[in-house]
CSV table of C-alpha atoms in Angstrom, one decimal:
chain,number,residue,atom,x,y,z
A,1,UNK,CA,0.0,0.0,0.0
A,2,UNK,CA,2.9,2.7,0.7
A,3,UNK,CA,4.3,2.0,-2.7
A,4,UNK,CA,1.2,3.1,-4.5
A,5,UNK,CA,0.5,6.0,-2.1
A,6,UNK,CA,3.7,7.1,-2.8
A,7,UNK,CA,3.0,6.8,-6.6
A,8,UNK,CA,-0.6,8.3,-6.1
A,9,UNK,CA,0.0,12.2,-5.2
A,10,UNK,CA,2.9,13.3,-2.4
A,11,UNK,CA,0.6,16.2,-1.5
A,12,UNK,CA,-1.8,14.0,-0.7
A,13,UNK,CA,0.3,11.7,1.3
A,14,UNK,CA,1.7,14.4,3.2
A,15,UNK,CA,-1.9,16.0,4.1
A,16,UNK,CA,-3.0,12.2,5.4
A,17,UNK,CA,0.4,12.3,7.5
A,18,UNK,CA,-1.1,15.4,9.1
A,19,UNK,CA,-4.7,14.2,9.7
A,20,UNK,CA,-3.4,10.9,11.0
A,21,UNK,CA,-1.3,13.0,13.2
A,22,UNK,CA,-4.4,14.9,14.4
A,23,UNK,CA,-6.5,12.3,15.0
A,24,UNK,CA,-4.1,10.1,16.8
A,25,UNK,CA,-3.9,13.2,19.6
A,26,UNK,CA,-7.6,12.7,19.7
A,27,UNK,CA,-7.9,9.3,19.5
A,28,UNK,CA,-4.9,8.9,22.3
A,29,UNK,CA,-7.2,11.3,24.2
A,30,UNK,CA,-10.3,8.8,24.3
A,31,UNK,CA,-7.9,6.0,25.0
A,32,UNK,CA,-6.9,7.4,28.1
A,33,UNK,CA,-10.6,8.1,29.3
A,34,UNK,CA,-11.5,4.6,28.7
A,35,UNK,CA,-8.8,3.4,30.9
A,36,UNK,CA,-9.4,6.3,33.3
A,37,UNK,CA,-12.9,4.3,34.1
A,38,UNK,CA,-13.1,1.5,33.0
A,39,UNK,CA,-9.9,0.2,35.0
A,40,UNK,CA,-11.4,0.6,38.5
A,41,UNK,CA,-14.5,-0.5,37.2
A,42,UNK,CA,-13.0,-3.6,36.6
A,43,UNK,CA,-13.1,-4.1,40.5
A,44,UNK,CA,-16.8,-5.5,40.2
A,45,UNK,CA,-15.0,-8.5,38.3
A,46,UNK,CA,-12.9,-8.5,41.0
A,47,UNK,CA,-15.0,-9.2,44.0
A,48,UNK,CA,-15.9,-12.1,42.3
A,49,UNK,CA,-13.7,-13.4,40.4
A,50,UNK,CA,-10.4,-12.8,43.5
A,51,UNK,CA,-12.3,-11.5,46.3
A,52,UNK,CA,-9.2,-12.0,48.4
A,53,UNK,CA,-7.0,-9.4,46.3
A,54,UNK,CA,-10.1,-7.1,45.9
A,55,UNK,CA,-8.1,-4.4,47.4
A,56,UNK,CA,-4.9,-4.7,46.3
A,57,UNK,CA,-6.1,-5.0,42.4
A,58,UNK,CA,-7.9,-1.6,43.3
A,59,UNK,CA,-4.8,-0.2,44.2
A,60,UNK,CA,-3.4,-1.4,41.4
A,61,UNK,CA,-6.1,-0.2,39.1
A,62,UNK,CA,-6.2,3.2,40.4
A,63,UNK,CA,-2.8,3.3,39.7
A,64,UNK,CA,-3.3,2.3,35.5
A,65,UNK,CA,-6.2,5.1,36.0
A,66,UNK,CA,-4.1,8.0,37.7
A,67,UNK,CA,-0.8,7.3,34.9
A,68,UNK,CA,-3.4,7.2,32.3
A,69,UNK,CA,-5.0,10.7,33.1
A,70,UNK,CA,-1.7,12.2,33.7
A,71,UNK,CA,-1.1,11.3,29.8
A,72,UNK,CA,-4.9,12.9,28.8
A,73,UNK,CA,-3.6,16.2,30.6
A,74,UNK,CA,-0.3,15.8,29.4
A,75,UNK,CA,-2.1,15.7,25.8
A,76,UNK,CA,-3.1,19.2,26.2
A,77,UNK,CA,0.4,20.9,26.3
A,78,UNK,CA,2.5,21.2,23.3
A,79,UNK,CA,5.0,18.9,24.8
A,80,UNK,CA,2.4,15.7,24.4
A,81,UNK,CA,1.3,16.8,21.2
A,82,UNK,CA,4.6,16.0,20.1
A,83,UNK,CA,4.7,13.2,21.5
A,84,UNK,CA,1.1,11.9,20.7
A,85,UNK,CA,2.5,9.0,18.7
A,86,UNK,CA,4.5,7.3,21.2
A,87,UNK,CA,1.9,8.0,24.0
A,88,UNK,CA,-1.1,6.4,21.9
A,89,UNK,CA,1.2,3.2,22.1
A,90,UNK,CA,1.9,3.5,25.6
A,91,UNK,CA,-1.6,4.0,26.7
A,92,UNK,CA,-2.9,0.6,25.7
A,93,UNK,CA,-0.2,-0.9,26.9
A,94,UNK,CA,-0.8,0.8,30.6
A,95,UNK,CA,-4.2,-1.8,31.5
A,96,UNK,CA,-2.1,-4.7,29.7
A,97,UNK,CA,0.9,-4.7,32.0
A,98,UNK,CA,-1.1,-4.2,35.1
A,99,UNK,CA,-4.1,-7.4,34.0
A,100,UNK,CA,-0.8,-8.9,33.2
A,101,UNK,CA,0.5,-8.4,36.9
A,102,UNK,CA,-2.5,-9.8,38.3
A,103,UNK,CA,-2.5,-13.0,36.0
A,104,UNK,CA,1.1,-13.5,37.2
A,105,UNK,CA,-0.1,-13.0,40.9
A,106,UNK,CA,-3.0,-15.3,40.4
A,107,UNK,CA,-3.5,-18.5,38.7
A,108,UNK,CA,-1.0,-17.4,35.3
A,109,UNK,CA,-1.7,-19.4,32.3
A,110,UNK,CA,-5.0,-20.5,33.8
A,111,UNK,CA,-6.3,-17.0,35.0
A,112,UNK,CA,-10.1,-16.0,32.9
A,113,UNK,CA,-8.1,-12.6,33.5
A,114,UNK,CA,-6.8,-13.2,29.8
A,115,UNK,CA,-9.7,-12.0,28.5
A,116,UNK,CA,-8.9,-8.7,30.0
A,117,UNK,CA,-5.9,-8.7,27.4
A,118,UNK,CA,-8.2,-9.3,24.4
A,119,UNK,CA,-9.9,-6.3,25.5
A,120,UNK,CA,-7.2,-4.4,25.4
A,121,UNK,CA,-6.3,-5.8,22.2
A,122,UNK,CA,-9.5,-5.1,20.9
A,123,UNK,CA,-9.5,-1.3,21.5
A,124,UNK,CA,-6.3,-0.9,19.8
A,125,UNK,CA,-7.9,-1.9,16.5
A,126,UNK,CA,-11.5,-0.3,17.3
A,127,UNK,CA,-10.1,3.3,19.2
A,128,UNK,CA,-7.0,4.1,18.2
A,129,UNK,CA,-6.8,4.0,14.8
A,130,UNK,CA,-2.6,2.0,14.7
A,131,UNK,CA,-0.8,1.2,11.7
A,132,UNK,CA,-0.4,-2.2,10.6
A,133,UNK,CA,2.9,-2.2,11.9
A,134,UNK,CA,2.1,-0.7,15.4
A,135,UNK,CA,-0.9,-3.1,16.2
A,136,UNK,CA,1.7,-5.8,15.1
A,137,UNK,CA,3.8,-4.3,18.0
A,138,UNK,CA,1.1,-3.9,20.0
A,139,UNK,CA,-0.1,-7.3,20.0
A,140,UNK,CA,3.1,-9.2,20.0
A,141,UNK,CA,3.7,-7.3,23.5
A,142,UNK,CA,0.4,-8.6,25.2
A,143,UNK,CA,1.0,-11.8,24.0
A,144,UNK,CA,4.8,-11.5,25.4
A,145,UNK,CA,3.2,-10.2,28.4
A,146,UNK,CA,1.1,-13.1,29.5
A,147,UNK,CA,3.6,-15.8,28.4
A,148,UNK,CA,6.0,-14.0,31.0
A,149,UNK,CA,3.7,-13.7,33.6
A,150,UNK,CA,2.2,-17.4,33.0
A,151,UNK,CA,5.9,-18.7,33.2
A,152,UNK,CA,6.4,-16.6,36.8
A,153,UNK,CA,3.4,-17.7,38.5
A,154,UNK,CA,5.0,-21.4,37.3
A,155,UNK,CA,2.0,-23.1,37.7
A,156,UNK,CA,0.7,-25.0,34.2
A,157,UNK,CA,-2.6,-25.9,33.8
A,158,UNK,CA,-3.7,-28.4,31.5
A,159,UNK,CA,-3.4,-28.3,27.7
A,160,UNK,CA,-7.3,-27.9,27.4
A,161,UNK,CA,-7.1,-24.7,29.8
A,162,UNK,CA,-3.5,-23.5,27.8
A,163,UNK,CA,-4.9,-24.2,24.2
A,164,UNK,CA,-8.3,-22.5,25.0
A,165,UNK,CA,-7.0,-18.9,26.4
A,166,UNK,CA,-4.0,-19.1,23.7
A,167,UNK,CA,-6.5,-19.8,20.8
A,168,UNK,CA,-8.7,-17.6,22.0
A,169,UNK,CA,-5.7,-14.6,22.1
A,170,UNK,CA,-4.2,-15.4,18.8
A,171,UNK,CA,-7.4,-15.3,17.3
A,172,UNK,CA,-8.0,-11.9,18.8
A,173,UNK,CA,-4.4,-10.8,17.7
A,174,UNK,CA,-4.6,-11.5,14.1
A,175,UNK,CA,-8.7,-10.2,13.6
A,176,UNK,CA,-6.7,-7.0,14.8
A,177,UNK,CA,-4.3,-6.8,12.9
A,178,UNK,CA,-6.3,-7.5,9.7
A,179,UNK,CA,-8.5,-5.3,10.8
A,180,UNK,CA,-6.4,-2.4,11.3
A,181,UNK,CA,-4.7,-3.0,8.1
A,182,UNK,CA,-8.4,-2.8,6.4
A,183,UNK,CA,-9.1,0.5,8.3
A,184,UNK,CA,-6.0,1.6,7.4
A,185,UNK,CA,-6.3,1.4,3.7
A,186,UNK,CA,-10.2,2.8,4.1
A,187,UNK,CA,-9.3,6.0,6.0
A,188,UNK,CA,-6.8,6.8,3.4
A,189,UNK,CA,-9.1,5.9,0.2
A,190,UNK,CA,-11.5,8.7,1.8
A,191,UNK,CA,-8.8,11.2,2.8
A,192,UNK,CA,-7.7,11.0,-0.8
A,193,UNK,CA,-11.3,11.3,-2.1
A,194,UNK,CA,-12.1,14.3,-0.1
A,195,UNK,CA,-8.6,15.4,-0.1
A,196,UNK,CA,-9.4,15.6,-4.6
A,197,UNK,CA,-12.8,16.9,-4.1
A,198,UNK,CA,-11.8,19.8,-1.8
A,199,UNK,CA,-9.0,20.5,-4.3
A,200,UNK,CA,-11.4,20.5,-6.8
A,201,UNK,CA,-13.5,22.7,-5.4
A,202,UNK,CA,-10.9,25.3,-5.0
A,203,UNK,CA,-9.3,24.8,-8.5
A,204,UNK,CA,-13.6,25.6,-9.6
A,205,UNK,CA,-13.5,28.6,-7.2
A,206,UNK,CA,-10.5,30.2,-8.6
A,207,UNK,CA,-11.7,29.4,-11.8
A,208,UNK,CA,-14.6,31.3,-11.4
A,209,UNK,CA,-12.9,34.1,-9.9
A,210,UNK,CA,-10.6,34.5,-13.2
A,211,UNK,CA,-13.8,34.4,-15.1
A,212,UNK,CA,-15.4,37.3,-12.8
A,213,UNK,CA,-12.3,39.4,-12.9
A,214,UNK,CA,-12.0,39.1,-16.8
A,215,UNK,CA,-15.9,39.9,-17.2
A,216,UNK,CA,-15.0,43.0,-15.5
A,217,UNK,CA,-12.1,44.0,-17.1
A,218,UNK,CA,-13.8,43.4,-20.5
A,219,UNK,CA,-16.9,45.3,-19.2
A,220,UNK,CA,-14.2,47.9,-18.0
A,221,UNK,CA,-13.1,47.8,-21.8
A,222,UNK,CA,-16.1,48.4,-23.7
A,223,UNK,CA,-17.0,51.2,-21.4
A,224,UNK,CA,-13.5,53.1,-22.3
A,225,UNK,CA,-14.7,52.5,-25.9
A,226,UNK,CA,-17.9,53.4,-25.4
A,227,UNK,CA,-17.0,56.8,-24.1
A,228,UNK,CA,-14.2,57.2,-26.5
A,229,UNK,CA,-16.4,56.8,-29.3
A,230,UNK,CA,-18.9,58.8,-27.2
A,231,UNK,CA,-16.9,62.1,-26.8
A,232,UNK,CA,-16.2,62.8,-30.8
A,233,UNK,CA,-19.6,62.4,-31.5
A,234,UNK,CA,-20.5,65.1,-28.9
């Protein structure tokens, strides 16, 4: 796809550069405010799911929630504009290395908290809006994430257990991944589209304006003669 944007129209490219870079500031914005909420929210699971580390995984959550709203504010200076781009990757990452802590605290490989991860999976291709290559990176890192933390906990469940929540990540991992890649080439297909029309639209208005400036100097011109021819006579 890069080789035949490139062919395509390097104005265009560059104005999708700056929209992407735009929307990624936003984007990274709404990222933050889902993990804001819906972190300690995840407390309800929680209660039931490890009533004995209820607190300490609310500590832990309010934690994700407090790093992730310094980044929204931090989004607001010029500073993290800048840095939008690396900050939309860190963001996700934030609820997947703190589920991942949990896991490894827990029962590791055999924890349902995987499912946490395929949430956070799942918002980088529905939210944020990645590259191909990022949600590669992205994904890659969960998965490296819970295969750590299932090795430190060192228990191993059984092969049922270890196929299901691996499957069921995998699966997740690449449906992202294609996905982004399809939203990737559709967001630039109507960029470029309205990017042409609004060009268009521009080349039609100046058009136009040529047209009203030469009607004038032509009406400009047969007045002159007009009056020339005029003052003879008279």
């Amino acid at each position: 796809m890069d080789k035949k944007q490139a062919i395509i129209d390097p104005a265009i490219l560059e104005g999708f550069r700056t929209y992407e870079a735009q929307q990624r500031i936003a984007n990274t914005k709404v990222g933050c405010a889902l993990v804001v909420f819906l972190m300690p929210a995840g407390s309800l699971v929680d209660r039931y799911v490890y009533p004995d580390e209820l607190w300490p995984f609310f500590f832990l959550r309010l934690v994700c929630s407090a790093l992730a709203g310094g980044i929204w504010m931090f989004l607001f200076t010029e500073a993290g504009r800048k840095c939008a781009k690396w900050l939309g990757v860190i963001v996700p990452l934030l609820p997947a290395m703190f589920i991942a802590g949990m896991i490894a605290v827990k029962e590791g490989f055999a924890s349902p908290y995987y499912a946490g991860l395929n949430l956070v999976v799942l918002a980088v291709g529905v939210v944020l809006h990645w590259t191909v290559w990022e949600s590669i990176i992205a994904v890659s890192l969960v998965l490296m994430f819970y295969i750590i933390v299932g090795l430190l906990n060192g228990v191993i469940p059984g092969s049922g257990v270890l196929f299901n929540n691996f499957y069921f990540i995998l699966l997740m991992d690449v449906t992202v991944v294609v996905g982004t890649y399809f939203q990737s080439r559709s967001r630039f297909q109507e960029f470029a589209l309205r990017f042409e029309l609004d060009r268009s639209g521009k080349a039609l208005e100046e058009s136009n304006q040529k047209l009203k400036e030469l009607d004038q100097i032509k009406s400009r011109f047969f007045a002159n003669i007009s009056h020339e021819l005029r003052t003879p006579l008279t």
